[in-house]
Short mmCIF file of C-alpha atoms and ligand atoms in Angstrom, two decimals:
data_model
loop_
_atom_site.label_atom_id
_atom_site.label_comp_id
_atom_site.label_asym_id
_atom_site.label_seq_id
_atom_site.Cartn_x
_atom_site.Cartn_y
_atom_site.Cartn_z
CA UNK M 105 0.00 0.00 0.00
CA UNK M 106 1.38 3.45 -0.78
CA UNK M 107 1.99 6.04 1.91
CA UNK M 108 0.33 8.83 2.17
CA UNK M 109 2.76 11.78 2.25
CA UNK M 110 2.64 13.64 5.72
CA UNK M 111 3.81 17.14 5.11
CA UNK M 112 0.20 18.57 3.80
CA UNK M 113 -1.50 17.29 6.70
CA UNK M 114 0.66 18.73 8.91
CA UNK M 115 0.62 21.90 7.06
CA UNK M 116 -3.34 22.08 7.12
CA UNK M 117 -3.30 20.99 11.27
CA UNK M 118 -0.54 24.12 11.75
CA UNK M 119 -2.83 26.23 9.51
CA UNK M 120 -5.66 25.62 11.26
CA UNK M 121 -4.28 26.29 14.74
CA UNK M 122 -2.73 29.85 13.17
CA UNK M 123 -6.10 30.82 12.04
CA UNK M 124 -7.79 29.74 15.04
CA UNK M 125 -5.31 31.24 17.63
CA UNK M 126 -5.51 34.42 15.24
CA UNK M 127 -9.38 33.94 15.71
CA UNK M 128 -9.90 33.78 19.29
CA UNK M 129 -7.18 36.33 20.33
CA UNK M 130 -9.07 40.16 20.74
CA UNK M 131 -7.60 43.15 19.30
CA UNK M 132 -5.68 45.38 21.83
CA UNK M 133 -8.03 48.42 23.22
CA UNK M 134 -7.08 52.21 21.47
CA UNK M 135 -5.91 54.20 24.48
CA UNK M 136 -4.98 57.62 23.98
CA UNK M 137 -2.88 58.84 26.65
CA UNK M 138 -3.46 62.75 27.26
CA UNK M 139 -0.03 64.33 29.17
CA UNK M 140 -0.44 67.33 31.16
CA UNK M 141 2.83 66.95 33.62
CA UNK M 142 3.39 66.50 36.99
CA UNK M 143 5.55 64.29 39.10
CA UNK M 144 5.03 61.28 36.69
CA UNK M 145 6.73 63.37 33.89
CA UNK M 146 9.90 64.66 36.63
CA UNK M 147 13.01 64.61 36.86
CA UNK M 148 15.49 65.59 39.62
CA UNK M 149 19.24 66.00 39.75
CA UNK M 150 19.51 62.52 40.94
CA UNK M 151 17.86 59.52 41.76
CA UNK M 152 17.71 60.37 45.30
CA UNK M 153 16.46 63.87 44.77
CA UNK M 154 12.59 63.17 45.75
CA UNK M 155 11.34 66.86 46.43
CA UNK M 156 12.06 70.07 44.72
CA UNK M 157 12.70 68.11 41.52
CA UNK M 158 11.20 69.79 38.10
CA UNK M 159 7.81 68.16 37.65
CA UNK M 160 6.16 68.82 34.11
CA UNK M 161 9.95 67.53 32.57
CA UNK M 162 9.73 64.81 30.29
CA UNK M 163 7.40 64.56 27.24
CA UNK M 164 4.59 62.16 26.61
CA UNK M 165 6.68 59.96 24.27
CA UNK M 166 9.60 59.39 27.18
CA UNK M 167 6.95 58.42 29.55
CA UNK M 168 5.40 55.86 27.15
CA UNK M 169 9.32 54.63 26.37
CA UNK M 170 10.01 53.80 29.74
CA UNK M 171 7.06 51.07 29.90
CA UNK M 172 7.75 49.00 27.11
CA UNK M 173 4.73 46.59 28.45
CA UNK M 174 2.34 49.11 27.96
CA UNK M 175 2.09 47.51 24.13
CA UNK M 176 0.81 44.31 25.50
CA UNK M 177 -1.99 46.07 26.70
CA UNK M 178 -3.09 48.32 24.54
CA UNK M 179 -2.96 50.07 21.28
CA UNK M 180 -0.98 53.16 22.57
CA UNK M 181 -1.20 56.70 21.15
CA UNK M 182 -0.25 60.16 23.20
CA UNK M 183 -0.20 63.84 22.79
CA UNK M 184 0.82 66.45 24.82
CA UNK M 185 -2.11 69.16 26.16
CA UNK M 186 0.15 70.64 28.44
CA UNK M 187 3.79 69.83 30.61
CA UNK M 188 3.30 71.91 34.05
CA UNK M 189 3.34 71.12 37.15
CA UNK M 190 -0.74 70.88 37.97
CA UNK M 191 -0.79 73.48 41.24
CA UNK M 192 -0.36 75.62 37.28
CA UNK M 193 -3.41 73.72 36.31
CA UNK M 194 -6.33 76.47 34.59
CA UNK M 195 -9.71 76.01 33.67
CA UNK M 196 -8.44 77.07 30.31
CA UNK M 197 -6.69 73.43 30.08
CA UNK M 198 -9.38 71.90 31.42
CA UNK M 199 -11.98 72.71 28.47
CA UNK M 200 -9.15 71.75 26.27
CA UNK M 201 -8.86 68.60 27.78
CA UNK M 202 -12.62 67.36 28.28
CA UNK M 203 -13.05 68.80 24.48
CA UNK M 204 -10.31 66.53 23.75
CA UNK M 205 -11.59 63.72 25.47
CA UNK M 206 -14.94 63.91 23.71
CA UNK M 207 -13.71 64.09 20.30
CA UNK M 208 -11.47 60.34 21.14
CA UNK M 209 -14.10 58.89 22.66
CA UNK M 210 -17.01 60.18 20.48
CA UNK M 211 -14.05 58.02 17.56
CA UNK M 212 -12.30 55.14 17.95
CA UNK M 213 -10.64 55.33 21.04
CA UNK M 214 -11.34 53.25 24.06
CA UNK M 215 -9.67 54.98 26.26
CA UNK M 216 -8.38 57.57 28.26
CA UNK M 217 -5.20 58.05 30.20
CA UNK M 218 -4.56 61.46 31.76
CA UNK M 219 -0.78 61.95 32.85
CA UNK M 220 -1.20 64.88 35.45
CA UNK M 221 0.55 66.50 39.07
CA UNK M 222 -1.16 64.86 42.16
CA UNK M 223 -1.76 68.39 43.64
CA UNK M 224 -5.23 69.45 41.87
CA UNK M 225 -5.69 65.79 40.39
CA UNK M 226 -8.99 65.54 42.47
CA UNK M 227 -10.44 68.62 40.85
CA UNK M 228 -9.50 67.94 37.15
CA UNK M 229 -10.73 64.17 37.73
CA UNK M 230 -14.16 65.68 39.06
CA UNK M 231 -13.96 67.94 36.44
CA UNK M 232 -13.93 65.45 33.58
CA UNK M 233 -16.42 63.41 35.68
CA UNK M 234 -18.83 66.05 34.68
CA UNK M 235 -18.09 67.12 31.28
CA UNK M 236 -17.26 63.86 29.30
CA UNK M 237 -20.03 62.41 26.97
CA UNK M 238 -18.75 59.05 27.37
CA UNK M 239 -19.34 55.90 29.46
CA UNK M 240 -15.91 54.88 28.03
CA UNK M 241 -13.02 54.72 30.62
CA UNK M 242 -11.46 58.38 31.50
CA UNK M 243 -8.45 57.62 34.02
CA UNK M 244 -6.50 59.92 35.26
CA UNK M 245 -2.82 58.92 36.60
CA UNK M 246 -0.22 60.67 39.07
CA UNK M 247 3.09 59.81 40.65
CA UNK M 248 4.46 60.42 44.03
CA UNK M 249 8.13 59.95 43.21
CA UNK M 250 9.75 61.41 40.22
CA UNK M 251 10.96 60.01 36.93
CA UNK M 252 14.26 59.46 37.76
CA UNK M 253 13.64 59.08 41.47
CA UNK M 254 15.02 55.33 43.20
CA UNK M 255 11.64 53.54 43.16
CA UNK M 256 9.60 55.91 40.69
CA UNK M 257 6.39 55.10 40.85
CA UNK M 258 5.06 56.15 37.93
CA UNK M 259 5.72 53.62 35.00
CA UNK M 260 3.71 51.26 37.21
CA UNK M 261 0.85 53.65 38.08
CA UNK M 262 1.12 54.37 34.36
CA UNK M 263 0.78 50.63 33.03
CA UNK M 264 -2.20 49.87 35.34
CA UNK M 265 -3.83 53.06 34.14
CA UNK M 266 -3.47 52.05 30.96
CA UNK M 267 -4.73 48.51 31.64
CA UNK M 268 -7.97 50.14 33.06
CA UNK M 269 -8.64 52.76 30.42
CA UNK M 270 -8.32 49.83 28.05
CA UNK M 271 -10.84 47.49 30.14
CA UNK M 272 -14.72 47.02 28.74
CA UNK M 273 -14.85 46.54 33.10
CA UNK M 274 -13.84 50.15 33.07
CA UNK M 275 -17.18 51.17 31.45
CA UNK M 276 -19.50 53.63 33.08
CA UNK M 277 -18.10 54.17 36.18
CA UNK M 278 -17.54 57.77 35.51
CA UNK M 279 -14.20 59.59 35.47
CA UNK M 280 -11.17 57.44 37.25
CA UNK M 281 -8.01 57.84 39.29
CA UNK M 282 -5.34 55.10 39.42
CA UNK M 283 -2.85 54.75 41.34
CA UNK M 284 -1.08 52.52 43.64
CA UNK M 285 -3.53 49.44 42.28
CA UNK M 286 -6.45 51.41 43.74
CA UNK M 287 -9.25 52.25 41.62
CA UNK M 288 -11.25 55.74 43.39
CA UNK M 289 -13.80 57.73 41.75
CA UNK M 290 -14.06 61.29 41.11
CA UNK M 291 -16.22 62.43 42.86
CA UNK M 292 -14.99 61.15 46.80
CA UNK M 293 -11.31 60.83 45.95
CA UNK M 294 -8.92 63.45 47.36
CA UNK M 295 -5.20 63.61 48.22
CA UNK M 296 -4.08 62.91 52.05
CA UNK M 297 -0.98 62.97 51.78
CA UNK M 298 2.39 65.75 51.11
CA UNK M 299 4.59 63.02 50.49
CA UNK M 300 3.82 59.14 50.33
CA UNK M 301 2.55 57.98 47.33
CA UNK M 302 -0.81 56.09 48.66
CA UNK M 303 -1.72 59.50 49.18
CA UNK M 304 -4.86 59.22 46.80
CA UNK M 305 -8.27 57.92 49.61
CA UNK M 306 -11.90 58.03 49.00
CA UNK M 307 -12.00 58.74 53.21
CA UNK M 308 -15.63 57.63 54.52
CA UNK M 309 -16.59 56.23 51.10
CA UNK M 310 -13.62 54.00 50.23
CA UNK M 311 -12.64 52.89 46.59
CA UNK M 312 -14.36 51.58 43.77
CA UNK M 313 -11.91 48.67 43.32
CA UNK M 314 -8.52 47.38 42.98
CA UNK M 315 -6.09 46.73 39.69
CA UNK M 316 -5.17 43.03 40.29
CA UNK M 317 -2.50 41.53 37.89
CA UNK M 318 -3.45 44.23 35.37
CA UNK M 319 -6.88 44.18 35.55
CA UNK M 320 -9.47 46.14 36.92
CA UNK M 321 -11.87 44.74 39.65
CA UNK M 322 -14.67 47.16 40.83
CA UNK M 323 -16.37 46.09 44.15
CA UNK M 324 -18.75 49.31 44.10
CA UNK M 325 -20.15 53.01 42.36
CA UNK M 326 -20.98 55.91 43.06
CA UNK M 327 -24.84 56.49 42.94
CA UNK M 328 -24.21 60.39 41.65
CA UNK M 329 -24.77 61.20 38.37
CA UNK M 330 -21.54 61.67 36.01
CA UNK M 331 -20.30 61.53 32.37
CA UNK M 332 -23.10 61.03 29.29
CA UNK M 333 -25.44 61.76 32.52
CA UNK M 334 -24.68 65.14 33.50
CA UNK M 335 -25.90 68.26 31.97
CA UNK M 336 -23.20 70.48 31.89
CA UNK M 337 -21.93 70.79 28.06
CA UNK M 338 -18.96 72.72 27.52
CA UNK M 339 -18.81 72.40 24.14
CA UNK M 340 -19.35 76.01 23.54
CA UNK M 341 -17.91 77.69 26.17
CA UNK M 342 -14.54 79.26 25.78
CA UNK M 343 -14.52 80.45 29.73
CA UNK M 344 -15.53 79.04 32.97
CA UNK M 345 -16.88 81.13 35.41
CA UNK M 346 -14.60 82.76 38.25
CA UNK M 347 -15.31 81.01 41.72
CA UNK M 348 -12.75 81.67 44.53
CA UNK M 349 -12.35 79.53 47.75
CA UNK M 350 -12.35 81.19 51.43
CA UNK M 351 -10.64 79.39 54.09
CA UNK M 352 -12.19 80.16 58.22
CA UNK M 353 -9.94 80.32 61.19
CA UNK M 354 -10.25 81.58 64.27
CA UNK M 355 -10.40 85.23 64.90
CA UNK M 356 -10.27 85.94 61.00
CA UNK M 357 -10.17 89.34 59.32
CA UNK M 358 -11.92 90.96 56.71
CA UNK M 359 -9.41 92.34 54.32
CA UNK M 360 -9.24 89.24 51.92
CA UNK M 361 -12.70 88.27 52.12
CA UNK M 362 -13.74 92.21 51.00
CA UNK M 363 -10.64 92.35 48.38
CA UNK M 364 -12.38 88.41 47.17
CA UNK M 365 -16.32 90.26 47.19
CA UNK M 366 -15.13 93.46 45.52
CA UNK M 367 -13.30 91.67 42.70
CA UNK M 368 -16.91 90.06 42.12
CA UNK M 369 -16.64 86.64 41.53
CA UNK M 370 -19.47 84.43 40.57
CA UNK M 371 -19.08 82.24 43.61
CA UNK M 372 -17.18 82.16 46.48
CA UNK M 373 -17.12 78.32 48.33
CA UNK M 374 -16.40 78.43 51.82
CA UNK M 375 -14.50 76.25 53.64
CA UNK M 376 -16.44 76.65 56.86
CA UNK M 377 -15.34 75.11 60.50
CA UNK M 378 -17.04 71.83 61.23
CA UNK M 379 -20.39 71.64 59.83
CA UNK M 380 -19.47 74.97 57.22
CA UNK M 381 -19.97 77.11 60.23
CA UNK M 382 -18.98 80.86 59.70
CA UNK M 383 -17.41 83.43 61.70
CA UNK M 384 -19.75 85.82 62.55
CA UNK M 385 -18.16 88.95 60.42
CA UNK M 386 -17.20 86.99 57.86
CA UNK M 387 -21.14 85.65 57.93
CA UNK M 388 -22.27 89.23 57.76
CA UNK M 389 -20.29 89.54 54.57
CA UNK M 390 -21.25 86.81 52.85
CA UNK M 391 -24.51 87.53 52.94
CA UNK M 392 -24.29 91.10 51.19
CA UNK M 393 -22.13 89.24 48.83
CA UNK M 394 -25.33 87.01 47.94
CA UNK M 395 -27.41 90.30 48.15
CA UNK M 396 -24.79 91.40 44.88
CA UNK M 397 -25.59 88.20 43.32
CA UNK M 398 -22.58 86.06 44.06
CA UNK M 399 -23.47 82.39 44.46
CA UNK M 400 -22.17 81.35 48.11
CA UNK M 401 -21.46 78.02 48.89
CA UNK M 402 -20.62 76.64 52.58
CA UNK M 403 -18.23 73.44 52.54
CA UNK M 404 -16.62 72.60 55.83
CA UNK M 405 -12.48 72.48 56.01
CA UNK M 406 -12.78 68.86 58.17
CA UNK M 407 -12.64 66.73 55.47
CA UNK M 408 -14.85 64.34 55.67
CA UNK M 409 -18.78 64.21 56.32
CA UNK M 410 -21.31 66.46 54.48
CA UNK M 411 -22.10 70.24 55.24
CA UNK M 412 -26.05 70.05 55.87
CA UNK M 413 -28.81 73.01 54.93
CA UNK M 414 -29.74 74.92 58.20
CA UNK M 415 -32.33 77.10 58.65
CA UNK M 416 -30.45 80.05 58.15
CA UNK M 417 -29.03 79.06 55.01
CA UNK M 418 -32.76 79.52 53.38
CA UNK M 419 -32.84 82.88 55.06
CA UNK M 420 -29.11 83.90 53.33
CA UNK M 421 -29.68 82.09 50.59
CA UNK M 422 -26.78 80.24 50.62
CA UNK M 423 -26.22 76.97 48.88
CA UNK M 424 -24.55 73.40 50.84
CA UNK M 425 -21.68 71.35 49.62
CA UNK M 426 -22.85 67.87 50.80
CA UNK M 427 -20.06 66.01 51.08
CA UNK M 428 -17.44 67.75 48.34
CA UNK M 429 -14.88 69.57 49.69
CA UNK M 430 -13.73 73.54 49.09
CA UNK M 431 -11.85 72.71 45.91
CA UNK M 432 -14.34 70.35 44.44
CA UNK M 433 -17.42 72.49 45.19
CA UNK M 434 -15.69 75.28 43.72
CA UNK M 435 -15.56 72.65 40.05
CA UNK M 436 -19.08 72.18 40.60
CA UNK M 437 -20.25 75.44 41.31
CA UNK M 438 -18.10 76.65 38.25
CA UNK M 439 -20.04 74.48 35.68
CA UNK M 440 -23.55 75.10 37.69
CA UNK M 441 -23.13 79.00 36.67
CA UNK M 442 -22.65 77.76 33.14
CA UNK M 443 -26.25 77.08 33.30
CA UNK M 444 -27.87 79.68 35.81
CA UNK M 445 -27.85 81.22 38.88
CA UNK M 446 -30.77 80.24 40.73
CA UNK M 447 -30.16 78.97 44.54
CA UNK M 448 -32.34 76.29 44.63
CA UNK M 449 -30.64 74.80 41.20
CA UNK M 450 -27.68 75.22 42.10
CA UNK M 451 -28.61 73.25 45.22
CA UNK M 452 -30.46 70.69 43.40
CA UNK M 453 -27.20 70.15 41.46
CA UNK M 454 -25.00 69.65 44.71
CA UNK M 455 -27.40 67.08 45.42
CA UNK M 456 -27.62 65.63 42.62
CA UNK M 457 -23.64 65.23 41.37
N1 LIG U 487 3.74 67.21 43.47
C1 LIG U 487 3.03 67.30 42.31
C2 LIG U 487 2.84 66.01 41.55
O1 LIG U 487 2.68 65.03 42.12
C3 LIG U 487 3.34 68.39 41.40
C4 LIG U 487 2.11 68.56 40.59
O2 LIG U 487 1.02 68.48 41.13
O3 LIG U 487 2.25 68.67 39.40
O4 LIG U 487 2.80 65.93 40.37
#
């Protein structure tokens, strides 16, 4: 009997198993990583140098070079918005950004990575928590340590960021912040910390979920409205409005808080003691601010808990925080004037985001 020859078999079984492996295997996610600066992009003099370095150093390009893994993640594409450090962060960047952000994820991106400081990353996180049209990931990323620093922490922070933005688990759980493996939201998440880089918590609300061996695992959400849900639309606005923050103390004076009303803002958020109490002058002053038509919010400086309507807040018409702090009212109330000026709004908004 004649043999049959081997060698096309074998090339059909090998075939096969190409086409099949080339079958089952998913294409990589499009992630579009947006740089801004920061820590993750510094550099210091040497690799022991871990403050007073040059945040805002590097471009995006060296920061994707330094993590060759990143291309077994994801499809990886960057551009530069800005290279500060983010205490230089502006609204103006801002509207760039979430304008930027719309446009990928209204395309064929599938994800966002924002490369940014640590200092003001909880307001441009809440920020794009409210403006992007998207249930598509939008994480923002920090470091602690510089680029050159013993122990960076960035390139990690920067792969798992990556790895989320890229994840279908990522979906509709508004705006992100990754760092350290933790997963927070943007609404509760706020920095802790001047130096140690877990310095990102969610306090009394804890976070959403963890990055574990690259991937994201949420445990919880956030029940306040965000993202494709909100209705703040900044497509058309070239300026947010100006909103300043007032600190209390004890024994404070007036000079700042009459230079801050006479400059007339459109808000002023307070960062009242305990439950957003006020001084008693600086009350009195508030309340002919409101009388001018600035929009006066009380927050509380503790930290953690929310700032509850009082009687006397109906009588001053003054609006609550809930439970956002100074600097993340202030976001808030910033895209709330976008829209109007009405008290009770405005106050259905704080409730409501
Ligand atoms: N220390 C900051 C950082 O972590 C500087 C900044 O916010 O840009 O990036």
């Amino acid at each position: 009997m004649k043999r049959q020859p081997l060698l096309p078999l074998c090339v059909l079984i090998a075939g096969f198993c190409v086409f099949s492996s080339v079958q089952a295997a998913d294409p990589l996610p499009k992630v579009t990583i947006l740089a801004t600066g920061g820590t993750i992009a510094g550099s210091g003099g040497s690799s022991t140098q871990l403050t007073g370095y040059k945040p805002g150093d590097l471009t995006a390009e060296q920061l994707i070079a330094a993590v060759p893994g990143l291309k077994d993640f994801a499809e990886v594409s960057a551009e530069q918005i800005a290279n500060i450090g983010s205490y230089d962060m502006t609204g103006e960047i801002w509207l760039k950004l979430a304008r930027r952000i719309n446009t990928l994820l209204a395309g064929n991106t599938d994800g966002v990575v924002v490369t940014h400081g640590t200092d003001t990353q909880e307001e441009t996180v809440y920020f794009l928590n409210l403006t992007v049209k998207s249930k598509k990931p939008v994480v923002t990323v920090g470091a602690m340590r510089p680029a050159t620093a013993i122990s960076a922490d960035g390139p990690l922070n920067l792969l798992q960021a990556v790895s989320v933005a890229g994840s279908k688990n990522a979906r509709g759980h508004g705006a992100l912040l990754v760092m350290n493996s933790q997963i927070n939201g943007a609404r509760e998440v706020t920095k802790t910390n001047t130096l140690q880089p877990e310095t990102f918590r969610s306090n009394d609300f804890g976070l959403l979920g963890y990055v574990v061996n690259n991937k994201p695992v949420f445990y919880r959400d956030s029940l306040r409205k965000h993202t494709q849900d909100t209705e703040f639309d900044i497509s058309k606005i070239d300026k947010l409005p100006k909103v300043e923050i007032l600190y209390t103390y004890v024994d404070a004076g007036d000079e700042a808080l009459n230079a801050m009303i006479a400059a007339k803002p459109a808000g002023i958020v307070v960062a009242g003691m305990g439950n957003g109490s006020l001084y008693t002058p600086q009350r009195k002053l508030l309340e002919e601010a409101v009388k001018k038509g600035i929009v006066v919010v009380r927050s509380s400086r503790t930290g953690t808990g929310p700032t509850t309507r009082v009687a006397a807040d109906d009588a001053a018409g003054f609006v609550v925080s809930d439970t956002l702090n100074a600097q993340k009212a202030r976001v808030l109330l910033m895209l709330a004037l976008t829209k109007t000026k009405d008290i009770k709004e405005i106050q259905r908004m704080f409730e409501t985001y």
